[in-house]
PDB file of C-alpha atoms in Angstrom:
ATOM      1  CA  MET A1149     107.488  92.172  86.869  1.00 93.00           C
ATOM      2  CA  ASN A1150     105.054  91.538  89.716  1.00 94.00           C
ATOM      3  CA  ILE A1151     101.569  90.570  88.584  1.00 97.00           C
ATOM      4  CA  ALA A1152      98.371  89.882  90.506  1.00 97.00           C
ATOM      5  CA  LEU A1153      96.046  87.597  88.548  1.00 97.00           C
ATOM      6  CA  CYS A1154      92.475  87.595  89.869  1.00 97.00           C
ATOM      7  CA  ASP A1155      89.911  85.214  88.378  1.00 96.00           C
ATOM      8  CA  ASP A1156      87.323  83.017  90.088  1.00 95.00           C
ATOM      9  CA  CYS A1157      88.206  80.145  87.730  1.00 95.00           C
ATOM     10  CA  ARG A1158      91.391  78.207  88.599  1.00 96.00           C
ATOM     11  CA  GLU A1159      91.719  76.983  85.000  1.00 96.00           C
ATOM     12  CA  ASN A1160      91.877  80.576  83.744  1.00 95.00           C
ATOM     13  CA  ILE A1161      94.524  81.411  86.330  1.00 96.00           C
ATOM     14  CA  MET A1162      96.616  78.452  85.136  1.00 96.00           C
ATOM     15  CA  LEU A1163      96.042  79.338  81.469  1.00 96.00           C
ATOM     16  CA  TYR A1164      97.104  82.980  81.857  1.00 96.00           C
ATOM     17  CA  THR A1165      99.979  82.093  84.183  1.00 97.00           C
ATOM     18  CA  ASP A1166     101.360  79.790  81.476  1.00 97.00           C
ATOM     19  CA  LEU A1167     100.792  82.403  78.764  1.00 96.00           C
ATOM     20  CA  LEU A1168     102.487  85.184  80.751  1.00 97.00           C
ATOM     21  CA  SER A1169     105.370  82.880  81.718  1.00 97.00           C
ATOM     22  CA  SER A1170     105.912  82.014  78.067  1.00 97.00           C
ATOM     23  CA  ILE A1171     105.876  85.675  76.981  1.00 97.00           C
ATOM     24  CA  CYS A1172     108.231  86.715  79.780  1.00 96.00           C
ATOM     25  CA  GLU A1173     110.633  83.882  79.027  1.00 96.00           C
ATOM     26  CA  LYS A1174     110.664  84.876  75.344  1.00 96.00           C
ATOM     27  CA  HIS A1175     111.440  88.518  76.181  1.00 95.00           C
ATOM     28  CA  ARG A1176     113.681  87.794  79.197  1.00 95.00           C
ATOM     29  CA  ILE A1177     111.405  89.569  81.656  1.00 95.00           C
ATOM     30  CA  GLU A1178     111.579  88.521  85.298  1.00 94.00           C
ATOM     31  CA  LEU A1179     108.108  87.463  86.427  1.00 95.00           C
ATOM     32  CA  LYS A1180     106.286  86.846  89.697  1.00 96.00           C
ATOM     33  CA  ILE A1181     102.564  86.040  89.641  1.00 96.00           C
ATOM     34  CA  ASP A1182     100.293  85.991  92.692  1.00 96.00           C
ATOM     35  CA  PRO A1183      96.932  84.296  91.999  1.00 97.00           C
ATOM     36  CA  TYR A1184      93.665  85.405  93.634  1.00 96.00           C
ATOM     37  CA  LEU A1185      90.283  83.686  93.360  1.00 96.00           C
ATOM     38  CA  SER A1186      88.134  86.665  94.368  1.00 96.00           C
ATOM     39  CA  GLY A1187      88.084  90.429  94.456  1.00 95.00           C
ATOM     40  CA  LYS A1188      87.697  90.281  98.229  1.00 95.00           C
ATOM     41  CA  GLN A1189      90.918  88.260  98.587  1.00 94.00           C
ATOM     42  CA  LEU A1190      92.755  90.659  96.261  1.00 94.00           C
ATOM     43  CA  LEU A1191      91.591  93.703  98.230  1.00 93.00           C
ATOM     44  CA  PHE A1192      92.708  92.126 101.499  1.00 91.00           C
ATOM     45  CA  GLU A1193      96.183  91.265 100.205  1.00 88.00           C
ATOM     46  CA  LEU A1194      96.795  94.597  98.493  1.00 85.00           C
ATOM     47  CA  GLY A1195      95.920  96.600 101.601  1.00 73.00           C
ATOM     48  CA  ASP A1196      99.661  96.675 102.334  1.00 66.00           C
ATOM     49  CA  PRO A1197     101.403  99.318 100.141  1.00 60.00           C
ATOM     50  CA  GLN A1198     104.489  97.079  99.899  1.00 62.00           C
ATOM     51  CA  ARG A1199     102.407  94.385  98.203  1.00 73.00           C
ATOM     52  CA  GLN A1200     101.182  96.488  95.299  1.00 86.00           C
ATOM     53  CA  PRO A1201     101.998  94.667  92.071  1.00 94.00           C
ATOM     54  CA  ASP A1202     103.070  96.379  88.873  1.00 93.00           C
ATOM     55  CA  LEU A1203     100.079  94.944  87.021  1.00 96.00           C
ATOM     56  CA  ILE A1204      96.721  93.437  87.924  1.00 97.00           C
ATOM     57  CA  TYR A1205      94.859  91.158  85.533  1.00 97.00           C
ATOM     58  CA  LEU A1206      91.291  91.257  86.801  1.00 96.00           C
ATOM     59  CA  ASP A1207      88.295  89.191  85.727  1.00 95.00           C
ATOM     60  CA  ILE A1208      85.140  91.297  85.541  1.00 93.00           C
ATOM     61  CA  ASP A1209      82.459  88.630  85.989  1.00 91.00           C
ATOM     62  CA  MET A1210      83.088  87.185  89.464  1.00 92.00           C
ATOM     63  CA  PRO A1211      80.550  86.224  92.132  1.00 92.00           C
ATOM     64  CA  GLY A1212      80.146  88.637  95.030  1.00 90.00           C
ATOM     65  CA  LEU A1213      82.450  91.542  94.273  1.00 93.00           C
ATOM     66  CA  ASP A1214      82.820  91.932  90.495  1.00 92.00           C
ATOM     67  CA  GLY A1215      86.066  93.061  88.868  1.00 94.00           C
ATOM     68  CA  ILE A1216      84.991  96.631  88.161  1.00 94.00           C
ATOM     69  CA  GLU A1217      83.860  97.180  91.741  1.00 95.00           C
ATOM     70  CA  THR A1218      87.101  95.582  92.970  1.00 95.00           C
ATOM     71  CA  ALA A1219      89.128  97.911  90.748  1.00 95.00           C
ATOM     72  CA  GLY A1220      87.167 100.918  92.027  1.00 94.00           C
ATOM     73  CA  ARG A1221      87.919  99.980  95.631  1.00 94.00           C
ATOM     74  CA  LEU A1222      91.586  99.429  94.784  1.00 93.00           C
ATOM     75  CA  ARG A1223      91.801 102.911  93.283  1.00 91.00           C
ATOM     76  CA  GLU A1224      89.997 104.438  96.283  1.00 89.00           C
ATOM     77  CA  SER A1225      92.561 102.846  98.608  1.00 85.00           C
ATOM     78  CA  GLY A1226      95.451 104.321  96.608  1.00 81.00           C
ATOM     79  CA  VAL A1227      96.521 101.319  94.531  1.00 88.00           C
ATOM     80  CA  GLU A1228      98.225 102.698  91.421  1.00 86.00           C
ATOM     81  CA  SER A1229      98.992  99.380  89.728  1.00 92.00           C
ATOM     82  CA  GLU A1230      98.108  99.093  86.065  1.00 95.00           C
ATOM     83  CA  ILE A1231      94.902  97.106  85.495  1.00 96.00           C
ATOM     84  CA  ILE A1232      93.990  94.954  82.520  1.00 96.00           C
ATOM     85  CA  PHE A1233      90.521  93.449  82.592  1.00 95.00           C
ATOM     86  CA  LEU A1234      90.047  89.844  81.478  1.00 92.00           C
ATOM     87  CA  THR A1235      86.478  88.970  80.594  1.00 88.00           C
ATOM     88  CA  ALA A1236      84.206  87.110  78.233  1.00 86.00           C
ATOM     89  CA  SER A1237      81.927  90.139  77.890  1.00 78.00           C
ATOM     90  CA  THR A1238      81.999  92.281  74.769  1.00 76.00           C
ATOM     91  CA  ALA A1239      79.060  94.462  75.871  1.00 78.00           C
ATOM     92  CA  VAL A1240      79.831  98.142  75.290  1.00 80.00           C
ATOM     93  CA  ASN A1241      78.398  99.243  78.656  1.00 80.00           C
ATOM     94  CA  VAL A1242      80.735  96.828  80.473  1.00 78.00           C
ATOM     95  CA  ILE A1243      83.753  97.960  78.451  1.00 79.00           C
ATOM     96  CA  LEU A1244      83.007 101.620  79.147  1.00 80.00           C
ATOM     97  CA  ARG A1245      82.585 101.013  82.901  1.00 82.00           C
ATOM     98  CA  ALA A1246      85.979  99.298  82.920  1.00 80.00           C
ATOM     99  CA  PHE A1247      87.701 102.505  81.887  1.00 80.00           C
ATOM    100  CA  ASP A1248      86.042 104.502  84.683  1.00 88.00           C
ATOM    101  CA  VAL A1249      88.656 102.959  87.000  1.00 91.00           C
ATOM    102  CA  ASP A1250      91.595 103.989  84.806  1.00 90.00           C
ATOM    103  CA  ALA A1251      92.208 100.550  83.296  1.00 92.00           C
ATOM    104  CA  PHE A1252      95.131 100.154  80.928  1.00 94.00           C
ATOM    105  CA  HIS A1253      93.307  97.720  78.636  1.00 93.00           C
ATOM    106  CA  TYR A1254      90.512  95.198  78.231  1.00 91.00           C
ATOM    107  CA  VAL A1255      91.163  91.630  76.996  1.00 93.00           C
ATOM    108  CA  VAL A1256      88.308  89.408  75.816  1.00 92.00           C
ATOM    109  CA  LYS A1257      88.908  85.810  76.909  1.00 92.00           C
ATOM    110  CA  GLU A1258      89.125  83.247  74.112  1.00 89.00           C
ATOM    111  CA  GLU A1259      88.800  85.991  71.471  1.00 92.00           C
ATOM    112  CA  THR A1260      91.989  88.044  71.863  1.00 93.00           C
ATOM    113  CA  PRO A1261      94.728  86.349  69.806  1.00 95.00           C
ATOM    114  CA  ARG A1262      97.969  85.444  71.589  1.00 95.00           C
ATOM    115  CA  GLU A1263      99.928  87.973  69.497  1.00 96.00           C
ATOM    116  CA  ARG A1264      97.591  90.796  70.535  1.00 96.00           C
ATOM    117  CA  PHE A1265      97.724  89.680  74.183  1.00 96.00           C
ATOM    118  CA  GLU A1266     101.534  89.775  73.966  1.00 97.00           C
ATOM    119  CA  GLN A1267     101.525  93.266  72.404  1.00 97.00           C
ATOM    120  CA  ILE A1268      99.277  94.591  75.166  1.00 96.00           C
ATOM    121  CA  PHE A1269     101.458  92.978  77.832  1.00 97.00           C
ATOM    122  CA  LEU A1270     104.681  94.408  76.392  1.00 96.00           C
ATOM    123  CA  ARG A1271     103.169  97.907  76.254  1.00 96.00           C
ATOM    124  CA  VAL A1272     102.015  97.756  79.868  1.00 96.00           C
ATOM    125  CA  GLN A1273     105.349  96.253  80.941  1.00 95.00           C
ATOM    126  CA  GLU A1274     107.167  99.198  79.368  1.00 92.00           C
ATOM    127  CA  LYS A1275     104.832 101.625  81.154  1.00 92.00           C
ATOM    128  CA  CYS A1276     105.426  99.858  84.485  1.00 89.00           C
ATOM    129  CA  GLU A1277     109.210 100.042  84.041  1.00 86.00           C
ATOM    130  CA  LYS A1278     108.945 103.761  83.327  1.00 82.00           C
ATOM    131  CA  LYS A1279     106.815 104.232  86.468  1.00 78.00           C
ATOM    132  CA  LYS A1280     109.425 102.425  88.584  1.00 76.00           C
ATOM    133  CA  ARG A1281     112.130 104.791  87.354  1.00 73.00           C
ATOM    134  CA  GLU A1282     109.964 107.791  88.274  1.00 76.00           C
ATOM    135  CA  THR A1283     109.032 106.587  91.777  1.00 79.00           C
ATOM    136  CA  LEU A1284     110.767 106.726  95.152  1.00 84.00           C
ATOM    137  CA  ILE A1285     109.777 104.604  98.151  1.00 81.00           C
ATOM    138  CA  PHE A1286     110.252 105.997 101.654  1.00 85.00           C
ATOM    139  CA  SER A1287     109.804 103.881 104.801  1.00 83.00           C
ATOM    140  CA  CYS A1288     109.647 104.603 108.509  1.00 82.00           C
ATOM    141  CA  ALA A1289     108.300 102.665 111.504  1.00 81.00           C
ATOM    142  CA  GLY A1290     106.707  99.962 109.369  1.00 77.00           C
ATOM    143  CA  GLU A1291     104.922 102.412 107.067  1.00 80.00           C
ATOM    144  CA  SER A1292     105.938 102.931 103.449  1.00 78.00           C
ATOM    145  CA  ARG A1293     105.039 105.566 100.897  1.00 81.00           C
ATOM    146  CA  LYS A1294     105.481 105.321  97.161  1.00 80.00           C
ATOM    147  CA  VAL A1295     105.963 108.859  95.833  1.00 85.00           C
ATOM    148  CA  PHE A1296     106.219 109.930  92.205  1.00 82.00           C
ATOM    149  CA  VAL A1297     109.207 112.206  91.693  1.00 86.00           C
ATOM    150  CA  LYS A1298     107.033 114.647  89.739  1.00 84.00           C
ATOM    151  CA  ASP A1299     104.773 115.087  92.808  1.00 87.00           C
ATOM    152  CA  ILE A1300     107.599 116.060  95.197  1.00 90.00           C
ATOM    153  CA  HIS A1301     107.628 119.748  96.149  1.00 92.00           C
ATOM    154  CA  TYR A1302     110.632 119.700  98.490  1.00 91.00           C
ATOM    155  CA  PHE A1303     112.500 117.917 101.305  1.00 92.00           C
ATOM    156  CA  GLU A1304     113.033 119.353 104.775  1.00 91.00           C
ATOM    157  CA  VAL A1305     115.622 118.180 107.308  1.00 89.00           C
ATOM    158  CA  GLN A1306     114.839 118.247 111.030  1.00 86.00           C
ATOM    159  CA  GLY A1307     117.690 116.622 112.944  1.00 83.00           C
ATOM    160  CA  HIS A1308     117.996 113.047 111.652  1.00 82.00           C
ATOM    161  CA  CYS A1309     114.485 113.127 110.235  1.00 90.00           C
ATOM    162  CA  ILE A1310     113.636 114.140 106.681  1.00 91.00           C
ATOM    163  CA  ASN A1311     110.175 115.248 105.587  1.00 92.00           C
ATOM    164  CA  VAL A1312     109.196 114.837 101.969  1.00 92.00           C
ATOM    165  CA  TYR A1313     106.412 117.195 100.889  1.00 93.00           C
ATOM    166  CA  TYR A1314     104.400 115.966  97.923  1.00 90.00           C
ATOM    167  CA  LYS A1315     100.964 116.648  96.508  1.00 88.00           C
ATOM    168  CA  ASP A1316      99.014 117.955  99.524  1.00 89.00           C
ATOM    169  CA  THR A1317     100.710 115.836 102.194  1.00 90.00           C
ATOM    170  CA  SER A1318     104.067 114.956 103.724  1.00 91.00           C
ATOM    171  CA  PHE A1319     105.868 111.937 105.131  1.00 91.00           C
ATOM    172  CA  ALA A1320     108.652 111.848 107.718  1.00 91.00           C
ATOM    173  CA  PHE A1321     111.421 109.228 107.583  1.00 91.00           C
ATOM    174  CA  TYR A1322     115.000 108.715 108.743  1.00 89.00           C
ATOM    175  CA  SER A1323     117.727 109.098 106.161  1.00 87.00           C
ATOM    176  CA  THR A1324     120.479 111.428 105.023  1.00 84.00           C
ATOM    177  CA  PHE A1325     120.482 113.987 102.273  1.00 83.00           C
ATOM    178  CA  ARG A1326     123.297 111.994 100.606  1.00 85.00           C
ATOM    179  CA  LYS A1327     120.969 108.969 100.303  1.00 85.00           C
ATOM    180  CA  ILE A1328     118.203 111.185  98.908  1.00 85.00           C
ATOM    181  CA  GLU A1329     120.618 112.631  96.349  1.00 84.00           C
ATOM    182  CA  ASN A1330     121.674 109.105  95.344  1.00 82.00           C
ATOM    183  CA  MET A1331     118.049 108.002  94.962  1.00 79.00           C
ATOM    184  CA  LEU A1332     117.276 111.011  92.783  1.00 80.00           C
ATOM    185  CA  SER A1333     120.423 110.682  90.669  1.00 76.00           C
ATOM    186  CA  ASN A1334     119.420 107.090  89.805  1.00 67.00           C
ATOM    187  CA  GLN A1335     116.180 108.345  88.240  1.00 59.00           C
TER     188      GLN A1335
END
């Protein structure tokens, strides 16, 4: 599982890295964590569609760009990663704003027990695995597109090029229909 952990406090990054490592070891889940110290840094790194993690743990109260604004910009740029907010705030208005950006959950630092944190993580991990099974990635000329199978309308072959039509757009790439059939049969 690929996780981006964004918090302006290095100690919190170390704390949650250790906690997630322990949970993943216990449940035999492969884990990769990329730490970020600001929303700005996270936005810069996730500009590449290939770098989108499965899950983003995002602190809300950060200087400059706060976590909710960061999450909003991520969503606007097409990032579909699951988001769990990490914060010390229990204010209702903050919690409600967090869900405006389609957050999976909201964890209160130093108040959420380890068992509850683990339950939330295992639920989101299961959701991320399901998403992976329902997604195809197409690449051509250095550009990649992650497409949900449910959004695909049809494929069209033009010579050696295949166009996938999904939602209200399309993407052209080089492949064979045999490879497409194999990708779809593995779903």
